[in-house]
Each structure stands twice: as structure tokens, then as C-alpha cells.
């Protein structure tokens, strides 16, 4: 999330399972290739991805 917290927030601002979520996930992965993936992984479900993004964004926001 350190690379693009704004894109992560956009994912969480969508409704789970919506076309908007799918688009926001695509933008997040495309916008942060330094994280090791440039496309949405098909082997990881969107619900798990959303939870991991929320957890990482929270951890990022608590840095001091």
C-alpha cells in the first residue's frame, strides 16, 4: 500500500463483487508492478484480495 494507497482505497470504496471492484483491482495491480504482479491474479479470489488490501492499508495507515 505504500506505493499507492489511493488505488487501494478505490478498491475498498467499491461494492464487493461488482464490475467496479474488478476494474479497481485491475487498476491497482497495473499501477503497482513493483509489488510483483502487474495483473489481477486469477488464483486468488477477489474477497481474499479485498481483505488483504484492507489489512495492508490499515497497517500502512498506522505507521508512525
PDB file of N, CA and C in Angstrom:
ATOM      1  N   UNK A   1       0.801  -1.179   0.000  1.00  0.00           N
ATOM      2  CA  UNK A   1       0.000   0.000   0.000  1.00  0.00           C
ATOM      3  C   UNK A   1       0.854   1.258   0.000  1.00  0.00           C
ATOM      4  N   UNK A   2       2.083   1.114   0.381  1.00  0.00           N
ATOM      5  CA  UNK A   2       2.971   2.270   0.414  1.00  0.00           C
ATOM      6  C   UNK A   2       3.150   2.869  -0.967  1.00  0.00           C
ATOM      7  N   UNK A   3       3.044   2.056  -2.010  1.00  0.00           N
ATOM      8  CA  UNK A   3       3.233   2.561  -3.364  1.00  0.00           C
ATOM      9  C   UNK A   3       2.015   3.314  -3.872  1.00  0.00           C
ATOM     10  N   UNK A   4       0.834   2.911  -3.471  1.00  0.00           N
ATOM     11  CA  UNK A   4      -0.366   3.560  -3.990  1.00  0.00           C
ATOM     12  C   UNK A   4      -1.574   3.369  -3.073  1.00  0.00           C
ATOM     13  N   UNK A   5      -1.571   4.032  -1.934  1.00  0.00           N
ATOM     14  CA  UNK A   5      -2.718   3.884  -1.039  1.00  0.00           C
ATOM     15  C   UNK A   5      -4.016   4.395  -1.657  1.00  0.00           C
ATOM     16  N   UNK A   6      -3.918   5.358  -2.551  1.00  0.00           N
ATOM     17  CA  UNK A   6      -5.121   5.878  -3.202  1.00  0.00           C
ATOM     18  C   UNK A   6      -5.822   4.826  -4.043  1.00  0.00           C
ATOM     19  N   UNK A   7      -5.050   4.038  -4.778  1.00  0.00           N
ATOM     20  CA  UNK A   7      -5.649   2.966  -5.579  1.00  0.00           C
ATOM     21  C   UNK A   7      -6.245   1.885  -4.684  1.00  0.00           C
ATOM     22  N   UNK A   8      -5.601   1.617  -3.566  1.00  0.00           N
ATOM     23  CA  UNK A   8      -6.131   0.632  -2.618  1.00  0.00           C
ATOM     24  C   UNK A   8      -7.464   1.114  -2.048  1.00  0.00           C
ATOM     25  N   UNK A   9      -7.540   2.377  -1.712  1.00  0.00           N
ATOM     26  CA  UNK A   9      -8.798   2.930  -1.185  1.00  0.00           C
ATOM     27  C   UNK A   9      -9.908   2.857  -2.212  1.00  0.00           C
ATOM     28  N   UNK A  10      -9.550   3.044  -3.488  1.00  0.00           N
ATOM     29  CA  UNK A  10     -10.566   2.957  -4.545  1.00  0.00           C
ATOM     30  C   UNK A  10     -11.165   1.557  -4.625  1.00  0.00           C
ATOM     31  N   UNK A  11     -10.343   0.537  -4.404  1.00  0.00           N
ATOM     32  CA  UNK A  11     -10.866  -0.836  -4.391  1.00  0.00           C
ATOM     33  C   UNK A  11     -11.872  -0.978  -3.254  1.00  0.00           C
ATOM     34  N   UNK A  12     -11.502  -0.514  -2.084  1.00  0.00           N
ATOM     35  CA  UNK A  12     -12.367  -0.679  -0.909  1.00  0.00           C
ATOM     36  C   UNK A  12     -13.620   0.186  -0.973  1.00  0.00           C
ATOM     37  N   UNK A  13     -13.612   1.210  -1.812  1.00  0.00           N
ATOM     38  CA  UNK A  13     -14.784   2.076  -1.956  1.00  0.00           C
ATOM     39  C   UNK A  13     -15.840   1.466  -2.881  1.00  0.00           C
ATOM     40  N   UNK A  14     -15.499   0.363  -3.546  1.00  0.00           N
ATOM     41  CA  UNK A  14     -16.457  -0.289  -4.437  1.00  0.00           C
ATOM     42  C   UNK A  14     -17.262  -1.334  -3.677  1.00  0.00           C
ATOM     43  N   UNK A  15     -18.348  -1.770  -4.286  1.00  0.00           N
ATOM     44  CA  UNK A  15     -19.127  -2.875  -3.723  1.00  0.00           C
ATOM     45  C   UNK A  15     -18.422  -4.184  -4.058  1.00  0.00           C
ATOM     46  N   UNK A  16     -18.319  -5.051  -3.076  1.00  0.00           N
ATOM     47  CA  UNK A  16     -17.672  -6.351  -3.287  1.00  0.00           C
ATOM     48  C   UNK A  16     -18.379  -7.118  -4.397  1.00  0.00           C
ATOM     49  N   UNK A  17     -17.589  -7.673  -5.308  1.00  0.00           N
ATOM     50  CA  UNK A  17     -18.138  -8.469  -6.395  1.00  0.00           C
ATOM     51  C   UNK A  17     -18.677  -7.681  -7.571  1.00  0.00           C
ATOM     52  N   UNK A  18     -18.565  -6.375  -7.523  1.00  0.00           N
ATOM     53  CA  UNK A  18     -19.114  -5.532  -8.584  1.00  0.00           C
ATOM     54  C   UNK A  18     -18.127  -5.367  -9.743  1.00  0.00           C
ATOM     55  N   UNK A  19     -18.634  -4.957 -10.902  1.00  0.00           N
ATOM     56  CA  UNK A  19     -17.733  -4.644 -12.014  1.00  0.00           C
ATOM     57  C   UNK A  19     -16.751  -3.522 -11.646  1.00  0.00           C
ATOM     58  N   UNK A  20     -17.201  -2.599 -10.804  1.00  0.00           N
ATOM     59  CA  UNK A  20     -16.323  -1.511 -10.365  1.00  0.00           C
ATOM     60  C   UNK A  20     -15.159  -2.043  -9.532  1.00  0.00           C
ATOM     61  N   UNK A  21     -15.430  -3.046  -8.692  1.00  0.00           N
ATOM     62  CA  UNK A  21     -14.355  -3.655  -7.913  1.00  0.00           C
ATOM     63  C   UNK A  21     -13.344  -4.309  -8.841  1.00  0.00           C
ATOM     64  N   UNK A  22     -13.832  -5.045  -9.815  1.00  0.00           N
ATOM     65  CA  UNK A  22     -12.937  -5.710 -10.769  1.00  0.00           C
ATOM     66  C   UNK A  22     -12.061  -4.685 -11.482  1.00  0.00           C
ATOM     67  N   UNK A  23     -12.644  -3.591 -11.895  1.00  0.00           N
ATOM     68  CA  UNK A  23     -11.892  -2.531 -12.567  1.00  0.00           C
ATOM     69  C   UNK A  23     -10.870  -1.892 -11.633  1.00  0.00           C
ATOM     70  N   UNK A  24     -11.272  -1.631 -10.393  1.00  0.00           N
ATOM     71  CA  UNK A  24     -10.366  -1.016  -9.414  1.00  0.00           C
ATOM     72  C   UNK A  24      -9.216  -1.955  -9.060  1.00  0.00           C
ATOM     73  N   UNK A  25      -9.488  -3.252  -8.956  1.00  0.00           N
ATOM     74  CA  UNK A  25      -8.414  -4.219  -8.705  1.00  0.00           C
ATOM     75  C   UNK A  25      -7.424  -4.224  -9.867  1.00  0.00           C
ATOM     76  N   UNK A  26      -7.951  -4.191 -11.086  1.00  0.00           N
ATOM     77  CA  UNK A  26      -7.083  -4.146 -12.262  1.00  0.00           C
ATOM     78  C   UNK A  26      -6.197  -2.918 -12.263  1.00  0.00           C
ATOM     79  N   UNK A  27      -6.777  -1.770 -11.905  1.00  0.00           N
ATOM     80  CA  UNK A  27      -6.001  -0.526 -11.855  1.00  0.00           C
ATOM     81  C   UNK A  27      -4.945  -0.579 -10.758  1.00  0.00           C
ATOM     82  N   UNK A  28      -5.283  -1.180  -9.622  1.00  0.00           N
ATOM     83  CA  UNK A  28      -4.327  -1.292  -8.519  1.00  0.00           C
ATOM     84  C   UNK A  28      -3.126  -2.134  -8.925  1.00  0.00           C
ATOM     85  N   UNK A  29      -3.376  -3.305  -9.472  1.00  0.00           N
ATOM     86  CA  UNK A  29      -2.263  -4.173  -9.870  1.00  0.00           C
ATOM     87  C   UNK A  29      -1.447  -3.549 -10.999  1.00  0.00           C
ATOM     88  N   UNK A  30      -2.113  -2.956 -11.979  1.00  0.00           N
ATOM     89  CA  UNK A  30      -1.396  -2.331 -13.097  1.00  0.00           C
ATOM     90  C   UNK A  30      -0.565  -1.140 -12.628  1.00  0.00           C
ATOM     91  N   UNK A  31      -1.059  -0.440 -11.612  1.00  0.00           N
ATOM     92  CA  UNK A  31      -0.377   0.754 -11.118  1.00  0.00           C
ATOM     93  C   UNK A  31       0.718   0.490 -10.108  1.00  0.00           C
ATOM     94  N   UNK A  32       0.869  -0.767  -9.690  1.00  0.00           N
ATOM     95  CA  UNK A  32       1.891  -1.098  -8.688  1.00  0.00           C
ATOM     96  C   UNK A  32       2.674  -2.349  -9.089  1.00  0.00           C
ATOM     97  N   UNK A  33       3.307  -2.346 -10.263  1.00  0.00           N
ATOM     98  CA  UNK A  33       4.047  -3.542 -10.692  1.00  0.00           C
ATOM     99  C   UNK A  33       5.235  -3.864  -9.788  1.00  0.00           C
ATOM    100  N   UNK A  34       5.708  -2.880  -9.036  1.00  0.00           N
ATOM    101  CA  UNK A  34       6.833  -3.127  -8.135  1.00  0.00           C
ATOM    102  C   UNK A  34       6.464  -4.099  -7.017  1.00  0.00           C
ATOM    103  N   UNK A  35       5.183  -4.364  -6.855  1.00  0.00           N
ATOM    104  CA  UNK A  35       4.733  -5.317  -5.837  1.00  0.00           C
ATOM    105  C   UNK A  35       4.825  -6.762  -6.323  1.00  0.00           C
ATOM    106  N   UNK A  36       5.190  -6.957  -7.571  1.00  0.00           N
ATOM    107  CA  UNK A  36       5.410  -8.303  -8.078  1.00  0.00           C
ATOM    108  C   UNK A  36       4.334  -8.843  -8.997  1.00  0.00           C
ATOM    109  N   UNK A  37       3.225  -8.120  -9.159  1.00  0.00           N
ATOM    110  CA  UNK A  37       2.164  -8.556 -10.065  1.00  0.00           C
ATOM    111  C   UNK A  37       1.656  -7.343 -10.823  1.00  0.00           C
ATOM    112  N   UNK A  38       1.547  -7.476 -12.135  1.00  0.00           N
ATOM    113  CA  UNK A  38       1.039  -6.372 -12.940  1.00  0.00           C
ATOM    114  C   UNK A  38      -0.406  -6.597 -13.366  1.00  0.00           C
ATOM    115  N   UNK A  39      -0.927  -7.792 -13.104  1.00  0.00           N
ATOM    116  CA  UNK A  39      -2.315  -8.102 -13.435  1.00  0.00           C
ATOM    117  C   UNK A  39      -2.977  -8.774 -12.234  1.00  0.00           C
ATOM    118  N   UNK A  40      -4.286  -8.766 -12.238  1.00  0.00           N
ATOM    119  CA  UNK A  40      -5.049  -9.384 -11.147  1.00  0.00           C
ATOM    120  C   UNK A  40      -4.798 -10.893 -11.163  1.00  0.00           C
ATOM    121  N   UNK A  41      -4.376 -11.461 -10.042  1.00  0.00           N
ATOM    122  CA  UNK A  41      -4.141 -12.907 -10.013  1.00  0.00           C
ATOM    123  C   UNK A  41      -5.461 -13.672 -10.076  1.00  0.00           C
ATOM    124  N   UNK A  42      -5.512 -14.654 -10.942  1.00  0.00           N
ATOM    125  CA  UNK A  42      -6.739 -15.442 -11.084  1.00  0.00           C
ATOM    126  C   UNK A  42      -6.821 -16.567 -10.063  1.00  0.00           C
ATOM    127  N   UNK A  43      -5.704 -16.885  -9.425  1.00  0.00           N
ATOM    128  CA  UNK A  43      -5.696 -17.982  -8.451  1.00  0.00           C
ATOM    129  C   UNK A  43      -6.077 -17.532  -7.040  1.00  0.00           C
ATOM    130  N   UNK A  44      -6.304 -16.233  -6.872  1.00  0.00           N
ATOM    131  CA  UNK A  44      -6.678 -15.685  -5.564  1.00  0.00           C
ATOM    132  C   UNK A  44      -8.022 -14.993  -5.728  1.00  0.00           C
ATOM    133  N   UNK A  45      -9.005 -15.413  -4.974  1.00  0.00           N
ATOM    134  CA  UNK A  45     -10.341 -14.850  -5.094  1.00  0.00           C
ATOM    135  C   UNK A  45     -10.403 -13.375  -4.727  1.00  0.00           C
ATOM    136  N   UNK A  46     -11.350 -12.649  -5.304  1.00  0.00           N
ATOM    137  CA  UNK A  46     -11.456 -11.216  -5.033  1.00  0.00           C
ATOM    138  C   UNK A  46     -11.760 -10.890  -3.572  1.00  0.00           C
ATOM    139  N   UNK A  47     -12.480 -11.755  -2.884  1.00  0.00           N
ATOM    140  CA  UNK A  47     -12.771 -11.496  -1.472  1.00  0.00           C
ATOM    141  C   UNK A  47     -11.494 -11.539  -0.649  1.00  0.00           C
ATOM    142  N   UNK A  48     -10.641 -12.522  -0.909  1.00  0.00           N
ATOM    143  CA  UNK A  48      -9.363 -12.612  -0.202  1.00  0.00           C
ATOM    144  C   UNK A  48      -8.479 -11.419  -0.550  1.00  0.00           C
ATOM    145  N   UNK A  49      -8.459 -11.036  -1.827  1.00  0.00           N
ATOM    146  CA  UNK A  49      -7.661  -9.878  -2.233  1.00  0.00           C
ATOM    147  C   UNK A  49      -8.143  -8.622  -1.505  1.00  0.00           C
ATOM    148  N   UNK A  50      -9.439  -8.453  -1.455  1.00  0.00           N
ATOM    149  CA  UNK A  50     -10.019  -7.276  -0.797  1.00  0.00           C
ATOM    150  C   UNK A  50      -9.631  -7.245   0.683  1.00  0.00           C
ATOM    151  N   UNK A  51      -9.699  -8.397   1.343  1.00  0.00           N
ATOM    152  CA  UNK A  51      -9.332  -8.466   2.762  1.00  0.00           C
ATOM    153  C   UNK A  51      -7.857  -8.139   2.957  1.00  0.00           C
ATOM    154  N   UNK A  52      -7.006  -8.675   2.091  1.00  0.00           N
ATOM    155  CA  UNK A  52      -5.569  -8.400   2.198  1.00  0.00           C
ATOM    156  C   UNK A  52      -5.272  -6.927   1.951  1.00  0.00           C
ATOM    157  N   UNK A  53      -5.969  -6.330   1.003  1.00  0.00           N
ATOM    158  CA  UNK A  53      -5.782  -4.904   0.717  1.00  0.00           C
ATOM    159  C   UNK A  53      -6.228  -4.073   1.916  1.00  0.00           C
ATOM    160  N   UNK A  54      -7.366  -4.417   2.502  1.00  0.00           N
ATOM    161  CA  UNK A  54      -7.853  -3.681   3.675  1.00  0.00           C
ATOM    162  C   UNK A  54      -6.874  -3.793   4.837  1.00  0.00           C
ATOM    163  N   UNK A  55      -6.368  -4.993   5.072  1.00  0.00           N
ATOM    164  CA  UNK A  55      -5.414  -5.207   6.157  1.00  0.00           C
ATOM    165  C   UNK A  55      -4.127  -4.417   5.918  1.00  0.00           C
ATOM    166  N   UNK A  56      -3.616  -4.470   4.702  1.00  0.00           N
ATOM    167  CA  UNK A  56      -2.378  -3.751   4.384  1.00  0.00           C
ATOM    168  C   UNK A  56      -2.574  -2.241   4.461  1.00  0.00           C
ATOM    169  N   UNK A  57      -3.720  -1.763   4.008  1.00  0.00           N
ATOM    170  CA  UNK A  57      -3.982  -0.327   4.069  1.00  0.00           C
ATOM    171  C   UNK A  57      -4.083   0.136   5.519  1.00  0.00           C
ATOM    172  N   UNK A  58      -4.713  -0.666   6.365  1.00  0.00           N
ATOM    173  CA  UNK A  58      -4.781  -0.327   7.783  1.00  0.00           C
ATOM    174  C   UNK A  58      -3.381  -0.284   8.393  1.00  0.00           C
ATOM    175  N   UNK A  59      -2.580  -1.307   8.125  1.00  0.00           N
ATOM    176  CA  UNK A  59      -1.210  -1.339   8.664  1.00  0.00           C
ATOM    177  C   UNK A  59      -0.415  -0.132   8.182  1.00  0.00           C
ATOM    178  N   UNK A  60      -0.561   0.209   6.912  1.00  0.00           N
ATOM    179  CA  UNK A  60       0.134   1.375   6.355  1.00  0.00           C
ATOM    180  C   UNK A  60      -0.306   2.654   7.081  1.00  0.00           C
ATOM    181  N   UNK A  61      -1.610   2.765   7.362  1.00  0.00           N
ATOM    182  CA  UNK A  61      -2.130   3.985   7.992  1.00  0.00           C
ATOM    183  C   UNK A  61      -1.682   4.139   9.445  1.00  0.00           C
ATOM    184  N   UNK A  62      -1.243   3.042  10.066  1.00  0.00           N
ATOM    185  CA  UNK A  62      -0.825   3.082  11.466  1.00  0.00           C
ATOM    186  C   UNK A  62       0.675   3.298  11.648  1.00  0.00           C
ATOM    187  N   UNK A  63       1.400   3.446  10.552  1.00  0.00           N
ATOM    188  CA  UNK A  63       2.841   3.693  10.652  1.00  0.00           C
ATOM    189  C   UNK A  63       3.090   5.028  11.332  1.00  0.00           C
ATOM    190  N   UNK A  64       4.153   5.072  12.111  1.00  0.00           N
ATOM    191  CA  UNK A  64       4.492   6.328  12.789  1.00  0.00           C
ATOM    192  C   UNK A  64       5.842   6.797  12.357  1.00  0.00           C
TER     193      UNK A  64
END
